Amino acid sequence: MEKSMGTRGQMSEAVSTGIFLTLSGGFQDAYTYYCRGNVFANAQTGNIVLMGSHLAAREWNVALRYLAPVLAFAGGVYMAEHVKRLHRQDRRFHWRQLIVAIEIILLFVVGFLPQDMNMAANIIVSFVCALQVNAFRKIKGSPYATTMCIGNLRSATEQLFYYNINKDREARKKSLQYYGIILFFILGAVLGTAITRAFLERSVLIVCLLLLMVFVIMFIPPAEQEGPEK
């Protein structure tokens, strides 16, 4: 766990934090795909492939629809590092809490954007996803992603292999942990699909609630704090 610079620790690597973040990641992808013009919030590889296919068909305007979230994602990574640099010494709030607060505010705005502003909505959500994936990189010391599954699937299967070969219980634990994160991402996508179909643009406000839970959880001092601030 990371230790804050003040008297209070925070739980950026806690399992509960990872669960809420992963639920939000799956939800956001379903939201933008089903409600905001079949664009992925998180899966920028998918957006790049779709952009390439439309470029090949000389459908320039449609290609731009997929380029915009890719550029926004890159901007989100840059901004997350900037926030970290400016606020990592803050004593009242951990810099990751500031990231979560920014996510909540931006997604709240998205919930009130009409359909004719889908490109703006997708840009904001992709920006938010980049903030999240760049700020939250570990769960209980193991690297993971809250907004995509390919890295988690690779790590889960790798650890499963090590367990089968060496009967390493720690490898089994990590494998189950990664597969569990993937299941929560799927659950987030399921919930996102169902709720988006029912409530359309406003459904993203559910993600705000999930992230608010993360914000609150990070005020709870972890039972054990290991290592210096990162």
mmCIF file of N, CA, C and O in Angstrom, residues 86-185:
data_model
loop_
_atom_site.group_PDB
_atom_site.id
_atom_site.type_symbol
_atom_site.label_atom_id
_atom_site.label_comp_id
_atom_site.label_asym_id
_atom_site.label_seq_id
_atom_site.Cartn_x
_atom_site.Cartn_y
_atom_site.Cartn_z
ATOM 1 N N LEU A 86 2.042 17.917 -9.546
ATOM 2 C CA LEU A 86 1.676 19.119 -8.812
ATOM 3 C C LEU A 86 1.175 18.833 -7.394
ATOM 4 O O LEU A 86 1.348 19.663 -6.493
ATOM 5 N N HIS A 87 0.547 17.667 -7.191
ATOM 6 C CA HIS A 87 -0.185 17.442 -5.947
ATOM 7 C C HIS A 87 0.282 16.246 -5.136
ATOM 8 O O HIS A 87 -0.386 15.904 -4.152
ATOM 9 N N ARG A 88 1.376 15.639 -5.477
ATOM 10 C CA ARG A 88 1.781 14.447 -4.744
ATOM 11 C C ARG A 88 2.226 14.750 -3.316
ATOM 12 O O ARG A 88 2.297 13.855 -2.479
ATOM 13 N N GLN A 89 2.499 16.020 -3.011
ATOM 14 C CA GLN A 89 2.884 16.389 -1.646
ATOM 15 C C GLN A 89 1.716 16.922 -0.827
ATOM 16 O O GLN A 89 1.896 17.281 0.338
ATOM 17 N N ASP A 90 0.519 17.012 -1.410
ATOM 18 C CA ASP A 90 -0.630 17.541 -0.682
ATOM 19 C C ASP A 90 -0.944 16.686 0.541
ATOM 20 O O ASP A 90 -0.866 15.460 0.495
ATOM 21 N N ARG A 91 -1.339 17.354 1.638
ATOM 22 C CA ARG A 91 -1.634 16.650 2.879
ATOM 23 C C ARG A 91 -3.125 16.404 3.081
ATOM 24 O O ARG A 91 -3.507 15.473 3.783
ATOM 25 N N ARG A 92 -3.985 17.234 2.515
ATOM 26 C CA ARG A 92 -5.429 17.067 2.716
ATOM 27 C C ARG A 92 -6.005 15.947 1.850
ATOM 28 O O ARG A 92 -6.835 15.163 2.291
ATOM 29 N N PHE A 93 -5.563 15.903 0.585
ATOM 30 C CA PHE A 93 -6.061 14.908 -0.347
ATOM 31 C C PHE A 93 -4.883 14.244 -1.044
ATOM 32 O O PHE A 93 -3.886 14.894 -1.360
ATOM 33 N N HIS A 94 -5.024 12.941 -1.278
ATOM 34 C CA HIS A 94 -4.043 12.257 -2.105
ATOM 35 C C HIS A 94 -4.297 12.643 -3.553
ATOM 36 O O HIS A 94 -5.437 12.905 -3.952
ATOM 37 N N TRP A 95 -3.257 12.698 -4.363
ATOM 38 C CA TRP A 95 -3.434 13.144 -5.749
ATOM 39 C C TRP A 95 -4.383 12.237 -6.525
ATOM 40 O O TRP A 95 -5.096 12.684 -7.423
ATOM 41 N N ARG A 96 -4.461 10.955 -6.133
ATOM 42 C CA ARG A 96 -5.405 10.074 -6.815
ATOM 43 C C ARG A 96 -6.855 10.431 -6.490
ATOM 44 O O ARG A 96 -7.749 10.229 -7.308
ATOM 45 N N GLN A 97 -7.077 10.949 -5.290
ATOM 46 C CA GLN A 97 -8.422 11.417 -4.964
ATOM 47 C C GLN A 97 -8.803 12.614 -5.832
ATOM 48 O O GLN A 97 -9.966 12.749 -6.236
ATOM 49 N N LEU A 98 -7.851 13.469 -6.127
ATOM 50 C CA LEU A 98 -8.120 14.585 -7.029
ATOM 51 C C LEU A 98 -8.470 14.083 -8.422
ATOM 52 O O LEU A 98 -9.367 14.616 -9.084
ATOM 53 N N ILE A 99 -7.790 13.036 -8.867
ATOM 54 C CA ILE A 99 -8.100 12.428 -10.158
ATOM 55 C C ILE A 99 -9.541 11.923 -10.172
ATOM 56 O O ILE A 99 -10.308 12.164 -11.120
ATOM 57 N N VAL A 100 -9.927 11.222 -9.108
ATOM 58 C CA VAL A 100 -11.292 10.686 -9.023
ATOM 59 C C VAL A 100 -12.307 11.827 -8.995
ATOM 60 O O VAL A 100 -13.365 11.749 -9.637
ATOM 61 N N ALA A 101 -12.009 12.910 -8.284
ATOM 62 C CA ALA A 101 -12.922 14.056 -8.231
ATOM 63 C C ALA A 101 -13.094 14.669 -9.616
ATOM 64 O O ALA A 101 -14.216 15.032 -10.015
ATOM 65 N N ILE A 102 -12.013 14.779 -10.369
ATOM 66 C CA ILE A 102 -12.092 15.298 -11.738
ATOM 67 C C ILE A 102 -12.954 14.383 -12.596
ATOM 68 O O ILE A 102 -13.795 14.839 -13.393
ATOM 69 N N GLU A 103 -12.767 13.068 -12.451
ATOM 70 C CA GLU A 103 -13.575 12.108 -13.201
ATOM 71 C C GLU A 103 -15.066 12.308 -12.919
ATOM 72 O O GLU A 103 -15.888 12.336 -13.849
ATOM 73 N N ILE A 104 -15.419 12.434 -11.651
ATOM 74 C CA ILE A 104 -16.822 12.571 -11.272
ATOM 75 C C ILE A 104 -17.436 13.825 -11.899
ATOM 76 O O ILE A 104 -18.541 13.794 -12.467
ATOM 77 N N ILE A 105 -16.724 14.935 -11.811
ATOM 78 C CA ILE A 105 -17.236 16.196 -12.355
ATOM 79 C C ILE A 105 -17.441 16.101 -13.868
ATOM 80 O O ILE A 105 -18.492 16.500 -14.401
ATOM 81 N N LEU A 106 -16.449 15.560 -14.564
ATOM 82 C CA LEU A 106 -16.538 15.477 -16.023
ATOM 83 C C LEU A 106 -17.654 14.535 -16.467
ATOM 84 O O LEU A 106 -18.404 14.838 -17.406
ATOM 85 N N LEU A 107 -17.786 13.402 -15.798
ATOM 86 C CA LEU A 107 -18.830 12.454 -16.181
ATOM 87 C C LEU A 107 -20.221 12.985 -15.845
ATOM 88 O O LEU A 107 -21.192 12.686 -16.548
ATOM 89 N N PHE A 108 -20.328 13.772 -14.784
ATOM 90 C CA PHE A 108 -21.604 14.405 -14.465
ATOM 91 C C PHE A 108 -22.026 15.321 -15.613
ATOM 92 O O PHE A 108 -23.203 15.339 -16.013
ATOM 93 N N VAL A 109 -21.086 16.067 -16.162
ATOM 94 C CA VAL A 109 -21.368 16.933 -17.310
ATOM 95 C C VAL A 109 -21.824 16.098 -18.509
ATOM 96 O O VAL A 109 -22.793 16.449 -19.200
ATOM 97 N N VAL A 110 -21.145 14.974 -18.763
ATOM 98 C CA VAL A 110 -21.492 14.107 -19.893
ATOM 99 C C VAL A 110 -22.943 13.642 -19.796
ATOM 100 O O VAL A 110 -23.642 13.540 -20.815
ATOM 101 N N GLY A 111 -23.412 13.383 -18.597
ATOM 102 C CA GLY A 111 -24.771 12.900 -18.413
ATOM 103 C C GLY A 111 -25.839 13.851 -18.918
ATOM 104 O O GLY A 111 -26.989 13.438 -19.116
ATOM 105 N N PHE A 112 -25.475 15.106 -19.144
ATOM 106 C CA PHE A 112 -26.452 16.104 -19.583
ATOM 107 C C PHE A 112 -26.171 16.621 -20.995
ATOM 108 O O PHE A 112 -26.797 17.587 -21.441
ATOM 109 N N LEU A 113 -25.249 15.959 -21.705
ATOM 110 C CA LEU A 113 -24.979 16.329 -23.094
ATOM 111 C C LEU A 113 -25.965 15.603 -24.004
ATOM 112 O O LEU A 113 -26.144 14.395 -23.891
ATOM 113 N N PRO A 114 -26.589 16.312 -24.930
ATOM 114 C CA PRO A 114 -27.554 15.671 -25.839
ATOM 115 C C PRO A 114 -26.858 14.824 -26.908
ATOM 116 O O PRO A 114 -25.626 14.847 -27.039
ATOM 117 N N GLN A 115 -27.655 14.101 -27.688
ATOM 118 C CA GLN A 115 -27.109 13.207 -28.698
ATOM 119 C C GLN A 115 -26.328 13.940 -29.789
ATOM 120 O O GLN A 115 -25.399 13.370 -30.366
ATOM 121 N N ASP A 116 -26.680 15.174 -30.061
ATOM 122 C CA ASP A 116 -25.938 15.902 -31.099
ATOM 123 C C ASP A 116 -24.571 16.372 -30.610
ATOM 124 O O ASP A 116 -23.831 17.014 -31.355
ATOM 125 N N MET A 117 -24.231 16.026 -29.366
ATOM 126 C CA MET A 117 -22.901 16.330 -28.828
ATOM 127 C C MET A 117 -22.168 15.042 -28.446
ATOM 128 O O MET A 117 -21.362 15.028 -27.526
ATOM 129 N N ASN A 118 -22.429 13.976 -29.182
ATOM 130 C CA ASN A 118 -21.803 12.686 -28.884
ATOM 131 C C ASN A 118 -20.285 12.722 -28.990
ATOM 132 O O ASN A 118 -19.585 12.069 -28.211
ATOM 133 N N MET A 119 -19.758 13.461 -29.960
ATOM 134 C CA MET A 119 -18.300 13.508 -30.076
ATOM 135 C C MET A 119 -17.684 14.126 -28.826
ATOM 136 O O MET A 119 -16.677 13.627 -28.294
ATOM 137 N N ALA A 120 -18.289 15.203 -28.343
ATOM 138 C CA ALA A 120 -17.788 15.825 -27.117
ATOM 139 C C ALA A 120 -17.887 14.856 -25.940
ATOM 140 O O ALA A 120 -16.968 14.760 -25.112
ATOM 141 N N ALA A 121 -19.006 14.118 -25.876
ATOM 142 C CA ALA A 121 -19.188 13.149 -24.793
ATOM 143 C C ALA A 121 -18.112 12.071 -24.849
ATOM 144 O O ALA A 121 -17.528 11.703 -23.812
ATOM 145 N N ASN A 122 -17.827 11.554 -26.036
ATOM 146 C CA ASN A 122 -16.824 10.504 -26.177
ATOM 147 C C ASN A 122 -15.424 11.018 -25.847
ATOM 148 O O ASN A 122 -14.613 10.297 -25.252
ATOM 149 N N ILE A 123 -15.145 12.239 -26.226
ATOM 150 C CA ILE A 123 -13.846 12.836 -25.899
ATOM 151 C C ILE A 123 -13.673 12.912 -24.385
ATOM 152 O O ILE A 123 -12.631 12.537 -23.832
ATOM 153 N N ILE A 124 -14.710 13.367 -23.689
ATOM 154 C CA ILE A 124 -14.621 13.516 -22.238
ATOM 155 C C ILE A 124 -14.481 12.160 -21.551
ATOM 156 O O ILE A 124 -13.650 11.977 -20.652
ATOM 157 N N VAL A 125 -15.298 11.176 -21.976
ATOM 158 C CA VAL A 125 -15.245 9.863 -21.320
ATOM 159 C C VAL A 125 -13.894 9.185 -21.567
ATOM 160 O O VAL A 125 -13.322 8.573 -20.652
ATOM 161 N N SER A 126 -13.361 9.291 -22.778
ATOM 162 C CA SER A 126 -12.042 8.702 -23.052
ATOM 163 C C SER A 126 -10.958 9.395 -22.236
ATOM 164 O O SER A 126 -10.025 8.749 -21.747
ATOM 165 N N PHE A 127 -11.074 10.708 -22.079
ATOM 166 C CA PHE A 127 -10.146 11.461 -21.244
ATOM 167 C C PHE A 127 -10.203 10.956 -19.803
ATOM 168 O O PHE A 127 -9.174 10.729 -19.153
ATOM 169 N N VAL A 128 -11.419 10.745 -19.299
ATOM 170 C CA VAL A 128 -11.623 10.245 -17.944
ATOM 171 C C VAL A 128 -11.024 8.851 -17.779
ATOM 172 O O VAL A 128 -10.364 8.554 -16.773
ATOM 173 N N CYS A 129 -11.254 7.982 -18.754
ATOM 174 C CA CYS A 129 -10.708 6.622 -18.682
ATOM 175 C C CYS A 129 -9.191 6.631 -18.620
ATOM 176 O O CYS A 129 -8.576 5.833 -17.904
ATOM 177 N N ALA A 130 -8.574 7.554 -19.355
ATOM 178 C CA ALA A 130 -7.118 7.651 -19.332
ATOM 179 C C ALA A 130 -6.621 8.127 -17.979
ATOM 180 O O ALA A 130 -5.601 7.642 -17.469
ATOM 181 N N LEU A 131 -7.319 9.101 -17.385
ATOM 182 C CA LEU A 131 -6.961 9.532 -16.032
ATOM 183 C C LEU A 131 -6.949 8.348 -15.088
ATOM 184 O O LEU A 131 -6.024 8.165 -14.288
ATOM 185 N N GLN A 132 -8.000 7.535 -15.184
ATOM 186 C CA GLN A 132 -8.169 6.408 -14.262
ATOM 187 C C GLN A 132 -7.118 5.337 -14.468
ATOM 188 O O GLN A 132 -6.496 4.864 -13.509
ATOM 189 N N VAL A 133 -6.904 4.923 -15.709
ATOM 190 C CA VAL A 133 -5.981 3.823 -15.959
ATOM 191 C C VAL A 133 -4.542 4.224 -15.645
ATOM 192 O O VAL A 133 -3.725 3.386 -15.278
ATOM 193 N N ASN A 134 -4.244 5.533 -15.752
ATOM 194 C CA ASN A 134 -2.890 5.975 -15.466
ATOM 195 C C ASN A 134 -2.650 6.180 -13.973
ATOM 196 O O ASN A 134 -1.532 6.010 -13.491
ATOM 197 N N ALA A 135 -3.712 6.502 -13.239
ATOM 198 C CA ALA A 135 -3.557 6.773 -11.813
ATOM 199 C C ALA A 135 -3.622 5.518 -10.955
ATOM 200 O O ALA A 135 -2.960 5.429 -9.918
ATOM 201 N N PHE A 136 -4.429 4.542 -11.384
ATOM 202 C CA PHE A 136 -4.612 3.323 -10.590
ATOM 203 C C PHE A 136 -4.049 2.139 -11.368
ATOM 204 O O PHE A 136 -4.670 1.639 -12.295
ATOM 205 N N ARG A 137 -2.873 1.688 -10.958
ATOM 206 C CA ARG A 137 -2.145 0.687 -11.724
ATOM 207 C C ARG A 137 -1.911 -0.622 -10.976
ATOM 208 O O ARG A 137 -1.457 -1.598 -11.575
ATOM 209 N N LYS A 138 -2.192 -0.651 -9.668
ATOM 210 C CA LYS A 138 -1.907 -1.855 -8.894
ATOM 211 C C LYS A 138 -3.068 -2.190 -7.976
ATOM 212 O O LYS A 138 -3.791 -1.305 -7.518
ATOM 213 N N ILE A 139 -3.213 -3.471 -7.705
ATOM 214 C CA ILE A 139 -4.131 -3.942 -6.672
ATOM 215 C C ILE A 139 -3.365 -4.947 -5.817
ATOM 216 O O ILE A 139 -2.829 -5.928 -6.315
ATOM 217 N N LYS A 140 -3.219 -4.611 -4.545
ATOM 218 C CA LYS A 140 -2.450 -5.428 -3.605
ATOM 219 C C LYS A 140 -1.055 -5.730 -4.147
ATOM 220 O O LYS A 140 -0.551 -6.836 -4.043
ATOM 221 N N GLY A 141 -0.437 -4.730 -4.751
ATOM 222 C CA GLY A 141 0.936 -4.845 -5.220
ATOM 223 C C GLY A 141 1.109 -5.389 -6.619
ATOM 224 O O GLY A 141 2.214 -5.341 -7.170
ATOM 225 N N SER A 142 0.044 -5.889 -7.239
ATOM 226 C CA SER A 142 0.138 -6.470 -8.581
ATOM 227 C C SER A 142 -0.404 -5.493 -9.614
ATOM 228 O O SER A 142 -1.486 -4.914 -9.417
ATOM 229 N N PRO A 143 0.306 -5.292 -10.722
ATOM 230 C CA PRO A 143 -0.184 -4.373 -11.756
ATOM 231 C C PRO A 143 -1.455 -4.895 -12.404
ATOM 232 O O PRO A 143 -1.615 -6.096 -12.626
ATOM 233 N N TYR A 144 -2.373 -3.995 -12.667
ATOM 234 C CA TYR A 144 -3.634 -4.368 -13.326
ATOM 235 C C TYR A 144 -4.199 -3.136 -14.001
ATOM 236 O O TYR A 144 -3.691 -2.020 -13.824
ATOM 237 N N ALA A 145 -5.244 -3.320 -14.801
ATOM 238 C CA ALA A 145 -5.919 -2.204 -15.464
ATOM 239 C C ALA A 145 -7.400 -2.248 -15.119
ATOM 240 O O ALA A 145 -8.004 -3.319 -15.088
ATOM 241 N N THR A 146 -7.986 -1.079 -14.875
ATOM 242 C CA THR A 146 -9.403 -1.008 -14.513
ATOM 243 C C THR A 146 -10.296 -0.703 -15.707
ATOM 244 O O THR A 146 -11.518 -0.768 -15.588
ATOM 245 N N THR A 147 -9.715 -0.365 -16.851
ATOM 246 C CA THR A 147 -10.525 0.073 -17.984
ATOM 247 C C THR A 147 -10.348 -0.801 -19.224
ATOM 248 O O THR A 147 -10.847 -0.452 -20.290
ATOM 249 N N MET A 148 -9.641 -1.901 -19.092
ATOM 250 C CA MET A 148 -9.441 -2.822 -20.218
ATOM 251 C C MET A 148 -9.080 -4.193 -19.660
ATOM 252 O O MET A 148 -8.704 -4.311 -18.495
ATOM 253 N N CYS A 149 -9.171 -5.220 -20.497
ATOM 254 C CA CYS A 149 -9.011 -6.589 -19.978
ATOM 255 C C CYS A 149 -7.796 -7.340 -20.518
ATOM 256 O O CYS A 149 -7.396 -8.340 -19.926
ATOM 257 N N ILE A 150 -7.215 -6.906 -21.612
ATOM 258 C CA ILE A 150 -6.206 -7.734 -22.270
ATOM 259 C C ILE A 150 -4.996 -7.982 -21.378
ATOM 260 O O ILE A 150 -4.496 -9.113 -21.275
ATOM 261 N N GLY A 151 -4.519 -6.948 -20.675
ATOM 262 C CA GLY A 151 -3.379 -7.132 -19.782
ATOM 263 C C GLY A 151 -3.731 -8.009 -18.597
ATOM 264 O O GLY A 151 -2.935 -8.857 -18.177
ATOM 265 N N ASN A 152 -4.925 -7.817 -18.054
ATOM 266 C CA ASN A 152 -5.372 -8.645 -16.928
ATOM 267 C C ASN A 152 -5.513 -10.107 -17.337
ATOM 268 O O ASN A 152 -5.172 -11.015 -16.580
ATOM 269 N N LEU A 153 -6.034 -10.341 -18.545
ATOM 270 C CA LEU A 153 -6.187 -11.714 -19.038
ATOM 271 C C LEU A 153 -4.831 -12.378 -19.232
ATOM 272 O O LEU A 153 -4.649 -13.556 -18.879
ATOM 273 N N ARG A 154 -3.875 -11.619 -19.750
ATOM 274 C CA ARG A 154 -2.523 -12.175 -19.923
ATOM 275 C C ARG A 154 -1.918 -12.534 -18.569
ATOM 276 O O ARG A 154 -1.377 -13.635 -18.378
ATOM 277 N N SER A 155 -2.021 -11.614 -17.608
ATOM 278 C CA SER A 155 -1.434 -11.853 -16.290
ATOM 279 C C SER A 155 -2.121 -13.011 -15.572
ATOM 280 O O SER A 155 -1.461 -13.825 -14.918
ATOM 281 N N ALA A 156 -3.448 -13.090 -15.685
ATOM 282 C CA ALA A 156 -4.197 -14.167 -15.036
ATOM 283 C C ALA A 156 -3.763 -15.530 -15.555
ATOM 284 O O ALA A 156 -3.533 -16.472 -14.786
ATOM 285 N N THR A 157 -3.642 -15.635 -16.866
ATOM 286 C CA THR A 157 -3.286 -16.919 -17.470
ATOM 287 C C THR A 157 -1.828 -17.266 -17.216
ATOM 288 O O THR A 157 -1.483 -18.439 -17.007
ATOM 289 N N GLU A 158 -0.969 -16.253 -17.196
ATOM 290 C CA GLU A 158 0.442 -16.478 -16.878
ATOM 291 C C GLU A 158 0.580 -17.040 -15.468
ATOM 292 O O GLU A 158 1.313 -18.023 -15.244
ATOM 293 N N GLN A 159 -0.119 -16.445 -14.506
ATOM 294 C CA GLN A 159 -0.049 -16.919 -13.121
ATOM 295 C C GLN A 159 -0.666 -18.305 -12.980
ATOM 296 O O GLN A 159 -0.200 -19.120 -12.176
ATOM 297 N N LEU A 160 -1.713 -18.593 -13.762
ATOM 298 C CA LEU A 160 -2.305 -19.927 -13.756
ATOM 299 C C LEU A 160 -1.298 -20.962 -14.240
ATOM 300 O O LEU A 160 -1.193 -22.063 -13.683
ATOM 301 N N PHE A 161 -0.521 -20.615 -15.251
ATOM 302 C CA PHE A 161 0.523 -21.514 -15.753
ATOM 303 C C PHE A 161 1.561 -21.790 -14.670
ATOM 304 O O PHE A 161 1.940 -22.937 -14.433
ATOM 305 N N TYR A 162 2.018 -20.709 -13.986
ATOM 306 C CA TYR A 162 3.017 -20.886 -12.928
ATOM 307 C C TYR A 162 2.487 -21.774 -11.806
ATOM 308 O O TYR A 162 3.229 -22.579 -11.239
ATOM 309 N N TYR A 163 1.213 -21.635 -11.498
ATOM 310 C CA TYR A 163 0.634 -22.472 -10.453
ATOM 311 C C TYR A 163 0.612 -23.932 -10.893
ATOM 312 O O TYR A 163 0.965 -24.837 -10.120
ATOM 313 N N ASN A 164 0.195 -24.182 -12.109
ATOM 314 C CA ASN A 164 0.122 -25.563 -12.597
ATOM 315 C C ASN A 164 1.491 -26.221 -12.672
ATOM 316 O O ASN A 164 1.621 -27.430 -12.453
ATOM 317 N N ILE A 165 2.505 -25.431 -12.961
ATOM 318 C CA ILE A 165 3.861 -25.989 -13.082
ATOM 319 C C ILE A 165 4.532 -26.139 -11.716
ATOM 320 O O ILE A 165 5.136 -27.178 -11.409
ATOM 321 N N ASN A 166 4.437 -25.087 -10.898
ATOM 322 C CA ASN A 166 5.189 -25.055 -9.635
ATOM 323 C C ASN A 166 4.338 -25.269 -8.386
ATOM 324 O O ASN A 166 4.881 -25.333 -7.290
ATOM 325 N N LYS A 167 3.004 -25.343 -8.566
ATOM 326 C CA LYS A 167 2.090 -25.457 -7.426
ATOM 327 C C LYS A 167 2.315 -24.318 -6.433
ATOM 328 O O LYS A 167 2.214 -24.494 -5.208
ATOM 329 N N ASP A 168 2.574 -23.148 -6.983
ATOM 330 C CA ASP A 168 2.815 -21.952 -6.179
ATOM 331 C C ASP A 168 1.461 -21.345 -5.782
ATOM 332 O O ASP A 168 0.707 -20.853 -6.632
ATOM 333 N N ARG A 169 1.147 -21.380 -4.498
ATOM 334 C CA ARG A 169 -0.146 -20.883 -4.042
ATOM 335 C C ARG A 169 -0.298 -19.382 -4.274
ATOM 336 O O ARG A 169 -1.406 -18.887 -4.506
ATOM 337 N N GLU A 170 0.799 -18.651 -4.205
ATOM 338 C CA GLU A 170 0.733 -17.214 -4.455
ATOM 339 C C GLU A 170 0.361 -16.940 -5.904
ATOM 340 O O GLU A 170 -0.401 -16.015 -6.194
ATOM 341 N N ALA A 171 0.880 -17.775 -6.815
ATOM 342 C CA ALA A 171 0.529 -17.631 -8.231
ATOM 343 C C ALA A 171 -0.952 -17.925 -8.440
ATOM 344 O O ALA A 171 -1.629 -17.235 -9.224
ATOM 345 N N ARG A 172 -1.470 -18.932 -7.747
ATOM 346 C CA ARG A 172 -2.903 -19.230 -7.855
ATOM 347 C C ARG A 172 -3.742 -18.069 -7.342
ATOM 348 O O ARG A 172 -4.758 -17.694 -7.951
ATOM 349 N N LYS A 173 -3.316 -17.488 -6.221
ATOM 350 C CA LYS A 173 -4.040 -16.356 -5.649
ATOM 351 C C LYS A 173 -4.066 -15.186 -6.619
ATOM 352 O O LYS A 173 -5.121 -14.552 -6.828
ATOM 353 N N LYS A 174 -2.927 -14.895 -7.231
ATOM 354 C CA LYS A 174 -2.864 -13.781 -8.183
ATOM 355 C C LYS A 174 -3.704 -14.068 -9.421
ATOM 356 O O LYS A 174 -4.371 -13.171 -9.962
ATOM 357 N N SER A 175 -3.666 -15.318 -9.877
ATOM 358 C CA SER A 175 -4.458 -15.691 -11.046
ATOM 359 C C SER A 175 -5.942 -15.475 -10.785
ATOM 360 O O SER A 175 -6.655 -14.880 -11.609
ATOM 361 N N LEU A 176 -6.427 -15.949 -9.642
ATOM 362 C CA LEU A 176 -7.835 -15.774 -9.291
ATOM 363 C C LEU A 176 -8.178 -14.300 -9.128
ATOM 364 O O LEU A 176 -9.280 -13.859 -9.485
ATOM 365 N N GLN A 177 -7.236 -13.540 -8.610
ATOM 366 C CA GLN A 177 -7.446 -12.105 -8.435
ATOM 367 C C GLN A 177 -7.657 -11.428 -9.781
ATOM 368 O O GLN A 177 -8.587 -10.620 -9.951
ATOM 369 N N TYR A 178 -6.808 -11.764 -10.743
ATOM 370 C CA TYR A 178 -6.933 -11.174 -12.084
ATOM 371 C C TYR A 178 -8.224 -11.618 -12.771
ATOM 372 O O TYR A 178 -8.927 -10.794 -13.381
ATOM 373 N N TYR A 179 -8.546 -12.884 -12.689
ATOM 374 C CA TYR A 179 -9.784 -13.352 -13.300
ATOM 375 C C TYR A 179 -10.993 -12.697 -12.629
ATOM 376 O O TYR A 179 -12.001 -12.412 -13.286
ATOM 377 N N GLY A 180 -10.887 -12.466 -11.325
ATOM 378 C CA GLY A 180 -11.968 -11.787 -10.621
ATOM 379 C C GLY A 180 -12.174 -10.369 -11.123
ATOM 380 O O GLY A 180 -13.314 -9.912 -11.300
ATOM 381 N N ILE A 181 -11.069 -9.660 -11.363
ATOM 382 C CA ILE A 181 -11.155 -8.302 -11.899
ATOM 383 C C ILE A 181 -11.837 -8.311 -13.266
ATOM 384 O O ILE A 181 -12.666 -7.446 -13.580
ATOM 385 N N ILE A 182 -11.501 -9.307 -14.090
ATOM 386 C CA ILE A 182 -12.134 -9.417 -15.412
ATOM 387 C C ILE A 182 -13.640 -9.639 -15.265
ATOM 388 O O ILE A 182 -14.449 -9.047 -16.006
ATOM 389 N N LEU A 183 -14.035 -10.473 -14.313
ATOM 390 C CA LEU A 183 -15.456 -10.725 -14.093
ATOM 391 C C LEU A 183 -16.182 -9.447 -13.671
ATOM 392 O O LEU A 183 -17.316 -9.196 -14.105
ATOM 393 N N PHE A 184 -15.547 -8.628 -12.834
ATOM 394 C CA PHE A 184 -16.174 -7.373 -12.436
ATOM 395 C C PHE A 184 -16.259 -6.401 -13.611
ATOM 396 O O PHE A 184 -17.222 -5.623 -13.708
ATOM 397 N N PHE A 185 -15.283 -6.447 -14.508
ATOM 398 C CA PHE A 185 -15.362 -5.615 -15.714
ATOM 399 C C PHE A 185 -16.555 -6.051 -16.568
ATOM 400 O O PHE A 185 -17.308 -5.211 -17.077
#
